[in-house]
Every structure is written in C-alpha cells, then in structure tokens.
Short mmCIF file of C-alpha atoms and ligand atoms in Angstrom, two decimals:
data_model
loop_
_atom_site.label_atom_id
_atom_site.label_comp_id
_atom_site.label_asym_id
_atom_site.label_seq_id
_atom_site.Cartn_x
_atom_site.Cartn_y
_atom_site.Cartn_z
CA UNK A 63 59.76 -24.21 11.61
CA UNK A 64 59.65 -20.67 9.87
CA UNK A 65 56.47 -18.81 10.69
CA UNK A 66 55.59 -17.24 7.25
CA UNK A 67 52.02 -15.44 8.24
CA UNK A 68 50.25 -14.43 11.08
CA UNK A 69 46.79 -13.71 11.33
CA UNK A 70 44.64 -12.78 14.07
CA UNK A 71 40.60 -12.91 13.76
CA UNK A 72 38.68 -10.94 16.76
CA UNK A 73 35.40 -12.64 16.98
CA UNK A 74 32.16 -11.60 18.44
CA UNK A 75 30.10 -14.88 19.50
CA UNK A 76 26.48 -15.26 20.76
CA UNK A 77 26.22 -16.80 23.66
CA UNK A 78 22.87 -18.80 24.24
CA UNK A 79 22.32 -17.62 27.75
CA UNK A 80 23.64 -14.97 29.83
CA UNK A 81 26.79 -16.09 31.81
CA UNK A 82 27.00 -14.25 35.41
CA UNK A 83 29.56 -14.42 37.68
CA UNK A 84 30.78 -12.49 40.65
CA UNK A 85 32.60 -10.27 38.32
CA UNK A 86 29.88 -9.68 35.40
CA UNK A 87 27.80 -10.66 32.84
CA UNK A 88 28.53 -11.98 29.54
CA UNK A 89 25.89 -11.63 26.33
CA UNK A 90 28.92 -12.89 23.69
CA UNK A 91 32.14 -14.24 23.64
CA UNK A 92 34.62 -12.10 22.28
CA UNK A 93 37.25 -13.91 20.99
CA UNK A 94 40.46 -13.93 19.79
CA UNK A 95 41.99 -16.89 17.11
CA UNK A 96 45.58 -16.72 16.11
CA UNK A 97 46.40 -18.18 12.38
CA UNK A 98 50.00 -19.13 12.34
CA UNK A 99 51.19 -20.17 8.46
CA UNK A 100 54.79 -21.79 8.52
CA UNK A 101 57.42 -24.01 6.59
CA UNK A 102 57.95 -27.19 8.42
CA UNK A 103 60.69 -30.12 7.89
CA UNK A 104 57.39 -31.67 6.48
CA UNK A 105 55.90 -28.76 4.25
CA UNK A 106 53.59 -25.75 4.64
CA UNK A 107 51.58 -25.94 7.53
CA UNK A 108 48.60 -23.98 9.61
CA UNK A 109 48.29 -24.03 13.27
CA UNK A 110 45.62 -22.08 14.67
CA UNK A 111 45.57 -20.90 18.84
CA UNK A 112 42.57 -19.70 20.71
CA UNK A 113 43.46 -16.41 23.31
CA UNK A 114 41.24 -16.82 26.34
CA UNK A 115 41.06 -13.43 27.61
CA UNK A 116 37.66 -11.54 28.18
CA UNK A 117 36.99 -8.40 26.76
CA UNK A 118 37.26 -6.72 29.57
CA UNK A 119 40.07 -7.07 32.52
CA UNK A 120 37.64 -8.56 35.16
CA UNK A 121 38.93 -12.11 35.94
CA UNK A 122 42.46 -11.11 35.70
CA UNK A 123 43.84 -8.37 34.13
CA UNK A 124 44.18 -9.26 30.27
CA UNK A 125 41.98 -8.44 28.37
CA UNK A 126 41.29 -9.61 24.30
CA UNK A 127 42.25 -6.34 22.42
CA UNK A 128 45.38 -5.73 24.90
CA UNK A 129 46.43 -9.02 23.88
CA UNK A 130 46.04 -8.92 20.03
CA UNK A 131 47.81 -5.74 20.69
CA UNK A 132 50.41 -7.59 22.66
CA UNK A 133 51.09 -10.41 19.93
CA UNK A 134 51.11 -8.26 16.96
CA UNK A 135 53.64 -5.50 18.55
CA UNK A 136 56.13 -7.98 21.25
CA UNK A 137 54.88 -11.74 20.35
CA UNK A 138 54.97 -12.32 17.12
CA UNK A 139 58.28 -10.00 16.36
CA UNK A 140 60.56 -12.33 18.92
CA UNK A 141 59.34 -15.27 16.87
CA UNK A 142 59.88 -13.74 13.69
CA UNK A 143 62.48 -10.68 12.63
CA UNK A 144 63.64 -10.72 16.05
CA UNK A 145 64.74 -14.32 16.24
CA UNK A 146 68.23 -14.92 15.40
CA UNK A 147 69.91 -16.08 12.52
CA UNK A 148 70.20 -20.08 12.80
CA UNK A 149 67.25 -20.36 15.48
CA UNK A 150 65.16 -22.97 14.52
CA UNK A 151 61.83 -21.98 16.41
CA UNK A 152 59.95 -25.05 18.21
CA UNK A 153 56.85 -24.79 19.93
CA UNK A 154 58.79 -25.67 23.10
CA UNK A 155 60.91 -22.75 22.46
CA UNK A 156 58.22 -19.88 21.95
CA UNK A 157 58.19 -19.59 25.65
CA UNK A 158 62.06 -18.89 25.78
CA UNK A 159 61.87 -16.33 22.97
CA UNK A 160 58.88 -14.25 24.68
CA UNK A 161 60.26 -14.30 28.19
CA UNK A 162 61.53 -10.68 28.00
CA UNK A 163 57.72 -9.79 27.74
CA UNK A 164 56.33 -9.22 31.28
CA UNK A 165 53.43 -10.85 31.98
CA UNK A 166 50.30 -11.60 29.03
CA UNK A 167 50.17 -15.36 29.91
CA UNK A 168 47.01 -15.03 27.81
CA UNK A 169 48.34 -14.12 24.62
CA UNK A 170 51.77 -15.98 25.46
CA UNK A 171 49.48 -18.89 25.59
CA UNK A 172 47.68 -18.48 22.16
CA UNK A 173 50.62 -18.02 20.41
CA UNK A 174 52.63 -20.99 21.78
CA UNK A 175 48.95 -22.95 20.86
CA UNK A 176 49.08 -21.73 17.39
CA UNK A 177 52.80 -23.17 16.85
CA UNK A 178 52.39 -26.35 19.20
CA UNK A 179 49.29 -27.27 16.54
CA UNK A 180 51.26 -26.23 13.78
CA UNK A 181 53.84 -28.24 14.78
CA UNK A 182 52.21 -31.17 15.86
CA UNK A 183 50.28 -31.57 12.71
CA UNK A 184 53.29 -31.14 10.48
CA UNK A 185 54.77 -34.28 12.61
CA UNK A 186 51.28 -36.01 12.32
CA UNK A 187 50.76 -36.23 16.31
CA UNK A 188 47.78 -35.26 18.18
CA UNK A 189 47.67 -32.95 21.38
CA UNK A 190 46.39 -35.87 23.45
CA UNK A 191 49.27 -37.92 22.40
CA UNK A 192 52.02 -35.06 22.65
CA UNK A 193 50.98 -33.76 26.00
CA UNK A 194 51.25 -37.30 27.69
CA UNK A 195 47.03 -38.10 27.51
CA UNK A 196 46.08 -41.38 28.79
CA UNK A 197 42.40 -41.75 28.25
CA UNK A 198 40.29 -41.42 25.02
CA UNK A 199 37.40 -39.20 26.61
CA UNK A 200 37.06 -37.19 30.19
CA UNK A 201 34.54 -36.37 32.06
CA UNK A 202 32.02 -33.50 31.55
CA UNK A 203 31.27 -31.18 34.44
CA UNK A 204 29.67 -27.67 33.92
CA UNK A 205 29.76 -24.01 35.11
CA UNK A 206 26.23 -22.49 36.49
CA UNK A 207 26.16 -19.35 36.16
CA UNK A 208 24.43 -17.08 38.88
CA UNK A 209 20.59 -17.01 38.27
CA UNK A 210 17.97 -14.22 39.45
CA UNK A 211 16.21 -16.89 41.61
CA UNK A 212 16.57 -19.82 43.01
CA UNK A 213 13.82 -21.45 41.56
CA UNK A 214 16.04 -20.62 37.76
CA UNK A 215 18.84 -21.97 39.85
CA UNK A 216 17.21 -25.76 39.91
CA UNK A 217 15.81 -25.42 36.48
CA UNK A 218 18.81 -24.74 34.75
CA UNK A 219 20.94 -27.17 37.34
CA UNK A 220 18.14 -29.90 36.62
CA UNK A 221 18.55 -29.61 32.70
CA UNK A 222 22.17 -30.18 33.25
CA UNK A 223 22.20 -33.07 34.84
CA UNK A 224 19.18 -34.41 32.39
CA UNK A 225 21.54 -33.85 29.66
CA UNK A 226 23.73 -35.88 31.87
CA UNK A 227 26.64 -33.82 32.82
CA UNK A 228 28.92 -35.18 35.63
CA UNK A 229 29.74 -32.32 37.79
CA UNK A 230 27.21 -29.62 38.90
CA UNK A 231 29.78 -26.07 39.64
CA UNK A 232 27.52 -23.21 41.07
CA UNK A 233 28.84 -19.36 40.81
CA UNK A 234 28.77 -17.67 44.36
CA UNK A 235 28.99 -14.20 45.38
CA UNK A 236 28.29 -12.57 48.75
CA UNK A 237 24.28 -12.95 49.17
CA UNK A 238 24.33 -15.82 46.87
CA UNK A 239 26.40 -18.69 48.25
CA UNK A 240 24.39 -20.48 51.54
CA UNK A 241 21.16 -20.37 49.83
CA UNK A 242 21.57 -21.78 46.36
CA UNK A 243 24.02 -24.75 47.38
CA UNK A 244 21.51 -25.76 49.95
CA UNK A 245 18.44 -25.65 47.48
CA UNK A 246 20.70 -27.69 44.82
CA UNK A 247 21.83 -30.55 48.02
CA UNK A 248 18.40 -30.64 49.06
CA UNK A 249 16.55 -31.02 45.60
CA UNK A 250 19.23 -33.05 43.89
CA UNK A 251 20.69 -34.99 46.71
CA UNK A 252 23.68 -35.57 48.46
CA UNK A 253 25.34 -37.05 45.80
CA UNK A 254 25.29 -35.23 42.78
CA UNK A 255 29.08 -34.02 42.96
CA UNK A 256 28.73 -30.84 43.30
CA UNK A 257 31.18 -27.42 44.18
CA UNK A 258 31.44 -23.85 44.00
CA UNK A 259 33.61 -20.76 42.08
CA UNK A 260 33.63 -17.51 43.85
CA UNK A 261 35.95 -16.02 41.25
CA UNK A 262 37.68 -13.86 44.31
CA UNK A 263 34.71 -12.29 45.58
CA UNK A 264 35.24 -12.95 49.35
CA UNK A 265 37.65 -11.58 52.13
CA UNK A 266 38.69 -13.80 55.50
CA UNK A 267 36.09 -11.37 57.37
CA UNK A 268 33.61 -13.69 55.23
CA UNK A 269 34.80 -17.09 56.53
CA UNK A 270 32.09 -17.94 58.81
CA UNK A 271 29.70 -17.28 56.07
CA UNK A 272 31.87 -19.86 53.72
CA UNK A 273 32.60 -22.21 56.65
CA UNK A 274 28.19 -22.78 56.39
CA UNK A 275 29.11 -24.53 53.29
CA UNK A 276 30.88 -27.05 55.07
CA UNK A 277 27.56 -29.09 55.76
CA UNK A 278 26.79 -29.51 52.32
CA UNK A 279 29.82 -31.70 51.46
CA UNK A 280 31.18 -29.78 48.60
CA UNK A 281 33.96 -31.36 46.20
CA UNK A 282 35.87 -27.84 46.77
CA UNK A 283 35.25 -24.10 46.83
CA UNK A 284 37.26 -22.39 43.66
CA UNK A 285 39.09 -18.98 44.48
CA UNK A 286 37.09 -17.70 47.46
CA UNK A 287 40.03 -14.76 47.95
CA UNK A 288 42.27 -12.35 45.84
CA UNK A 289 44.38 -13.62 43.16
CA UNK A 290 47.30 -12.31 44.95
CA UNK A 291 45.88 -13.72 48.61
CA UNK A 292 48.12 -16.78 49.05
CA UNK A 293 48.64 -16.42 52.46
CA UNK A 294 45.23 -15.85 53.23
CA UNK A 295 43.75 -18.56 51.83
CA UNK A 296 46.08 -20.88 53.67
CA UNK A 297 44.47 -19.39 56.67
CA UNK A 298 40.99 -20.04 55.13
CA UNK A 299 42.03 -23.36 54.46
CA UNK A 300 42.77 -24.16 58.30
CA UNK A 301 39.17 -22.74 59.18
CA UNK A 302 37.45 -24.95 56.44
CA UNK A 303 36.55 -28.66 56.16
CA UNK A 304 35.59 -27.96 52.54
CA UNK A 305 39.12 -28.51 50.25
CA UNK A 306 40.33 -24.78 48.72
CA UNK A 307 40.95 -24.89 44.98
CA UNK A 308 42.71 -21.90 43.30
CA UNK A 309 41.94 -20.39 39.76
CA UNK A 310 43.50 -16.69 39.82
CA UNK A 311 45.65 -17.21 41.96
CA UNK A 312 47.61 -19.76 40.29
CA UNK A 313 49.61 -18.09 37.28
CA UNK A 314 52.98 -20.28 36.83
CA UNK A 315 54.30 -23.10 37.46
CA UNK A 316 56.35 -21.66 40.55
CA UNK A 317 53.30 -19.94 41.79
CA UNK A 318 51.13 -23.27 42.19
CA UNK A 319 54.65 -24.41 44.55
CA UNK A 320 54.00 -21.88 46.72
CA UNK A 321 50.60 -22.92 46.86
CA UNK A 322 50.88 -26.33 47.58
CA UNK A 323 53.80 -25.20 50.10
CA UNK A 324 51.73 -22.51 51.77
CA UNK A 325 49.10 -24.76 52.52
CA UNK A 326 46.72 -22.54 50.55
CA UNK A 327 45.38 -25.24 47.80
CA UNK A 328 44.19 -28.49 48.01
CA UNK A 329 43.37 -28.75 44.87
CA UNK A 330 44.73 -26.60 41.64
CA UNK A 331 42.42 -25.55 38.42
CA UNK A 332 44.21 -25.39 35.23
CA UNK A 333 43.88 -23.29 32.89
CA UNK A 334 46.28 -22.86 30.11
CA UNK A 335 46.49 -19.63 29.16
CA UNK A 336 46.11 -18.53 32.64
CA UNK A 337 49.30 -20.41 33.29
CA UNK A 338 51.07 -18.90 29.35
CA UNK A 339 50.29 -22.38 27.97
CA UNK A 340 49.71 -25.92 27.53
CA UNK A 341 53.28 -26.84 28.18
CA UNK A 342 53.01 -24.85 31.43
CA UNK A 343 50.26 -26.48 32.33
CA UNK A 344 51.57 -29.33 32.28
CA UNK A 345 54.60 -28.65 34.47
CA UNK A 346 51.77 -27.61 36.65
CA UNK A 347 50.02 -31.40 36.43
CA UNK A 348 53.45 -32.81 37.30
CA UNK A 349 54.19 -30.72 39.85
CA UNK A 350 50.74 -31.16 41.23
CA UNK A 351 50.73 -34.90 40.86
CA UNK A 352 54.11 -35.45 42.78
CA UNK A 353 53.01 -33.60 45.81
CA UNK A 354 49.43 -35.55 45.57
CA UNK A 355 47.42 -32.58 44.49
CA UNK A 356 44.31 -33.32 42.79
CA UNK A 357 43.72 -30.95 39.35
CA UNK A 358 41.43 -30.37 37.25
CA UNK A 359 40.88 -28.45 34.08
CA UNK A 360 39.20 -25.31 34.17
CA UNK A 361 37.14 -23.37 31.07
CA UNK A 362 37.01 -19.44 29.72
CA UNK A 363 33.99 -20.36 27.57
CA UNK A 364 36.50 -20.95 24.45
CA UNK A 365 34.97 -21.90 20.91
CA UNK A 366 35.94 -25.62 20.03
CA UNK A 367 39.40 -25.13 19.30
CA UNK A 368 40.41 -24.76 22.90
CA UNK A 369 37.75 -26.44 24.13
CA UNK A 370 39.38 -29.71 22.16
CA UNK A 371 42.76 -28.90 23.28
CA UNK A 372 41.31 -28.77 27.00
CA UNK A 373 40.24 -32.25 26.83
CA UNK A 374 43.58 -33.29 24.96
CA UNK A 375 45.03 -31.93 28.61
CA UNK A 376 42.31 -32.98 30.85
CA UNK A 377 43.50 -36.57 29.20
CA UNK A 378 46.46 -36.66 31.93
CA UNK A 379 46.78 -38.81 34.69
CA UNK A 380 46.89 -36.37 37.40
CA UNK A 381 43.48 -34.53 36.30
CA UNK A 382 41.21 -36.84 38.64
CA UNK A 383 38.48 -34.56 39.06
CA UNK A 384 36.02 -33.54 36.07
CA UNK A 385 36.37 -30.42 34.39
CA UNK A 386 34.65 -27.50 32.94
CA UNK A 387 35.04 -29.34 29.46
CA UNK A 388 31.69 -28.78 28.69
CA UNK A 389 30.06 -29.16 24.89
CA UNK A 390 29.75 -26.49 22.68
CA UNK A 391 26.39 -26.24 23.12
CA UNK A 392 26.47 -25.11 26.70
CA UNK A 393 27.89 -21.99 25.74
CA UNK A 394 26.92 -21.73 21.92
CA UNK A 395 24.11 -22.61 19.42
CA UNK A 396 26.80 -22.16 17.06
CA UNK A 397 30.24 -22.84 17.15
CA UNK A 398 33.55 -21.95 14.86
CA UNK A 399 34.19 -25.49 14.56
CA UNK A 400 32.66 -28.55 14.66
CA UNK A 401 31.17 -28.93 18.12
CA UNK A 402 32.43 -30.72 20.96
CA UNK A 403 29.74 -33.31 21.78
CA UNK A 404 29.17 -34.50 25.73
CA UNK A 405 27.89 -38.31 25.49
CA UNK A 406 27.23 -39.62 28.18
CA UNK A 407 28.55 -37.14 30.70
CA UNK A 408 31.88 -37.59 28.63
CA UNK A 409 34.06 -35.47 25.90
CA UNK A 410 35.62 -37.43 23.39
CA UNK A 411 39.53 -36.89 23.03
CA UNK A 412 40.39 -35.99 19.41
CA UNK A 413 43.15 -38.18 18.13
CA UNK A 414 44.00 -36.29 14.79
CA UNK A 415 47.12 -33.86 14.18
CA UNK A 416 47.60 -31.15 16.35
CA UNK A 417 44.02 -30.10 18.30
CA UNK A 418 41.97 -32.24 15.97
CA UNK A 419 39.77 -29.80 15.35
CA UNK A 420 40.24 -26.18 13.18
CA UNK A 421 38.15 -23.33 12.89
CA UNK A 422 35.50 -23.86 10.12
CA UNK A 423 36.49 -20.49 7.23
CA UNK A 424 32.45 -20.09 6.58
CA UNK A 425 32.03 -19.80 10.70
CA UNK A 426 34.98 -18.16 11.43
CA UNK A 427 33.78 -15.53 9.03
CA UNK A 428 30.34 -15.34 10.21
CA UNK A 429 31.48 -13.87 13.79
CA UNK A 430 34.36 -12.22 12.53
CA UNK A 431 34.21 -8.44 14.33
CA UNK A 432 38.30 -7.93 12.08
CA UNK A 433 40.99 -9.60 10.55
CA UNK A 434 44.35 -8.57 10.49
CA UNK A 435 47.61 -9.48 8.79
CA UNK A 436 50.06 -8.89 11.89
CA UNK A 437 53.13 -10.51 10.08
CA UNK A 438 54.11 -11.90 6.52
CA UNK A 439 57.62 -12.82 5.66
C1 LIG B 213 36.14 -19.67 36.02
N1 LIG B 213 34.89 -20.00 33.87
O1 LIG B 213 36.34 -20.84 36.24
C2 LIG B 213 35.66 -19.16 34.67
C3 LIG B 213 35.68 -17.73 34.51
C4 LIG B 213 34.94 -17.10 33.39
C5 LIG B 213 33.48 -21.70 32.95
O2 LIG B 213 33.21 -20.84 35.10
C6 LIG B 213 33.33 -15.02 29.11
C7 LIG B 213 34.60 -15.50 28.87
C8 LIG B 213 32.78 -15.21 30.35
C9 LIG B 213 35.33 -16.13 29.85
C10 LIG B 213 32.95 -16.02 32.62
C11 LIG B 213 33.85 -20.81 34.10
C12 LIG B 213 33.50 -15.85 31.37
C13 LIG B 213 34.77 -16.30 31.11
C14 LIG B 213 33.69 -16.66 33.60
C15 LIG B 213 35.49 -16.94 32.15
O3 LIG B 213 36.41 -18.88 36.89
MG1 LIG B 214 37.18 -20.21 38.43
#
C-alpha cells in the first residue's frame, strides 16, 4: 500500500468510575487513535490504530502526547518520504522500517494497527482470521480497581460477577493485598477464579507478605517486582506456590525468552502495544505456547477499537486463561464505537475486515481534546 493521510485524534474519555492502581488514579481515558488513509491493490482504504499509552509515564514510561509526538516526527516519516523508492509497505513490514527508532513500543504498536486494519480490510480478512484465531468468542475476566474499603471491595467484586464476568483480578499495593483477597475468598468462595496485579509495587524484602497469598489459591500474581527485575522475580518465584505472571516486564519477544528461561514467569500477559504490536504479540503466543506457558491477554482500558482487536488475539490457541477483555461498559458509559458486549461471561470475536469495528465520526468527535493532519501525500 501507499499511505496517503495520517491523522491522529487525542481523545479525552469519561470513565464511569475511578480506576486505582498501585501507580494512580484515572478520572478519563486519554486516548490516542491513529487514521491511516492509503491506496491499496484493492482501492482507497482507512485503517484506524488505537495507542495504549497513559497520559502520564506511570506504568511504563510512554506516555500519549510523547507518542503522538513520536509518530508524527520518526513513525510516520519512515513509512512515508523516508521509505524508498520501489518499497511496497506491508503491515508486516512497518516494524522493519521503524526499527531505527529506540524504543515507543506504544506508538510502534498503533501505527503497525492502523496499517494491519487497513490492510486487512482492503484484502477483506478479519483480525481474528489473520492473526491465526480459533474460537468465535473468549472469555471475559475483569480488572478491580483498588477501593477505599473493603466493604466497596465486595460490592463492586459482587456486581461483577452478577453481570457474570469469568475472572475476578484484584489491584494490590503494599497495605492492600492480604486483606482484600481474603475478604473476596471468603465471601465469594473458593472457586470464583480469582488473581491479583501489583503493577510493580513490591520488592523481594516483601515476599513473606506475598507468600500469605499462597493460602488463598490464586490463578497467579501479575508483576509483583520492577519491570526491569527479571532475576528477581525468578527468585520470588522459587519462594511462592502462587504461579508469577509478568506485565512490565515483558516488552519483546526476546524479553519473554529470558523470562521463561530465567524461571521468572509462569505465565506471560500480553499486551500488544506493550510488546510494539499485534504481530509481536503473537511471536510472543508462539513462543509461549512451545515452551508450555500459559498467556493471557491483558487490557489498558482501550475504547472498542482495541478492545475488538484484543479479543481477535485472545482468539489463539495458546491464550488459555481469560483476559482483561472486558465490555465497554466496564470502563465507559460511552464508547467511540459500537460497544463490545460481554454475554454470558463471553466477548464475541468480530469476523468483519480488519478489527471489525471503527471509530463512530459523531463519537470520535464528541471526546476529541485535537486533531491533527501529521502527513498528506
Ligand atoms: C494492567 N490494566 O494490567 C493494566 C494497567 C492499567 C485493566 O488492569 C488508564 C489507562 C488507566 C490505562 C490503569 C488493567 C490504566 C491503564 C491500569 C492501564 O496492569
Ligand atoms: Mg498488569
């Protein structure tokens, strides 16, 4: 294809309850969508990509304006004025053409979306199908955010599982870990499935206090350490009956190897534009699957566009555990596309061209913060 327009919308989104985790808490979403116009074998096409960094550098160190900075002044150039002469740009080739840029998975990752669904709906093929999906819907498991009691804690977990979602995650942080699982286990039972995210609040001078979640039969405990603590939480791992699972810490294909390798995950979360994209992830699902690591795929509160493209992944073999595909309405009243229903403690998997699913102009335009033209041939 020839990209022929870029256009990136910075969003400001409501978000229908506070979201706290060990690192902050949210009141919006502020997002970032990437409009890619191009000419295709097959015509004029648009392919739109969803950037899932926060707006500030707390759960890893992009942040949204860095990376609409990024795309606009390194991104979108190698794909464009910078490409040479006779390079026919693919979407499996946007990763090739960046690789000069250091770092930015994040907004590596929204480009590569925005051409992948360009792509994919010039050719008439769906995510689901492209990526190697095998099942038509996945299961639903949500993110509970840290509460001001516990008492809010079995509200909020209770209306979760009324709605009927699958997989109960809690948010720890030092003084909140012991205490809320416990409450949840004992007012819930022993088998709701049921784990925790300590989005690297912890040191190894905490692991007694995380080995006393050992009794309460947890599916895994996400990211208990550093991003850049491998080695560390291989030694966790050896004090802990509990399975590790690493978010941060898991940026690359090659970094989930030494992972697996070092002993420090037992289980991976994916997250594509953690890892610079859904081809990425993907490498990451094989790799995972051919050393028998369970994965699963992980959420950064995106609007329905990524949120549809999550499930398309989540739709591989090797994700056996349920993910943080949650509906839109767990995060928003409102969403920029049409929402992503749970039924049934399940998330359909859209089968149309490219993610299925596109921003809606009317919605898009309500939470648009800016708009701007980054490239026109
Ligand atoms: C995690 N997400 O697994 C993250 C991190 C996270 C669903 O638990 C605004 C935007 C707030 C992105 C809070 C879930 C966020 C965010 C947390 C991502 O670690
Ligand atoms: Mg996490």
């Amino acid at each position: 294809m020839i990209i022929t327009t870029v256009r990136l919308h910075r969003l400001s989104i409501p978000l229908v309850a506070p979201f706290t985790t060990s690192f902050g808490t949210e009141l919006t979403r502020e997002a970032l969508i990437v409009e890619v116009g191009a000419e295709t074998a097959h015509g004029p096409v648009t392919g739109w990509g969803e950037c899932v960094a926060m707006d500030e550098p707390l759960y890893s160190a992009e942040y949204v304006d860095g990376c609409a900075e990024v795309i606009r002044r390194w991104l979108v150039p190698a794909l464009t004025s910078s490409l040479p002469a006779g390079v026919e740009l693919t979407a499996e080739t946007v990763g090739h053409h960046v690789r000069h840029v250091v770092g930015h998975p994040m907004a590596k990752a929204a480009v590569e979306m925005a051409v992948l669904d360009a792509q994919l709906r010039a050719a008439g093929q769906s995510f689901a199908q492209y990526l190697g999906g095998v099942r038509d819907t996945v299961p639903s498991g949500v993110s509970v955010g840290i509460q001001d009691s516990v008492e809010q804690t079995l509200r909020v977990v209770d209306g979760y599982l009324t709605e009927g979602y699958v997989r109960i995650k809690l948010k720890i942080a030092p003084g909140w870990d012991v205490e809320p699982v416990r409450a949840v286990r004992s007012t819930f039972g022993d088998d709701v499935p049921l784990q925790v995210d300590a989005n690297a609040a912890y040191t190894l001078v905490d692991a007694p206090t995380l080995r006393r979640l050992d009794e309460f039969d947890l599916l895994l405990i996400e990211q208990p350490l550093a991003e850049n603590d491998l080695r560390q939480h291989a030694e966790l791992a050896s004090r802990l009956r509990t399975p590790i699972c690493l978010d941060e810490s898991v940026v690359s294909a090659e970094s989930a190897a030494d992972a697996i390798s070092l002993g420090a995950a037992q289980v991976i979360n994916i997250k594509p534009g953690r890892v610079g994209g859904y081809l990425e992830a993907v490498r990451i699902h094989d790799l995972a699957k051919a050393h028998g690591v369970a994965v699963w795929c992980g959420g950064m509160v995106e609007t329905g566009l990524g949120r549809s493209a999550n499930a398309a992944l989540a739709s591989l073999p090797g994700f056996v555990l349920p993910g943080d595909i949650s509906a839109s309405s767990r995060f928003y009243e409102l969403d920029i596309t049409e929402p992503v229903e749970m039924v049934s403690g399940r998330v359909a998997v859209d089968t149309t061209p490219g993610v299925g699913r596109a921003p809606v102009a009317d919605l898009l335009a309500g939470f648009r913060m800016a708009e701007h033209e980054v490239f026109a041939r």
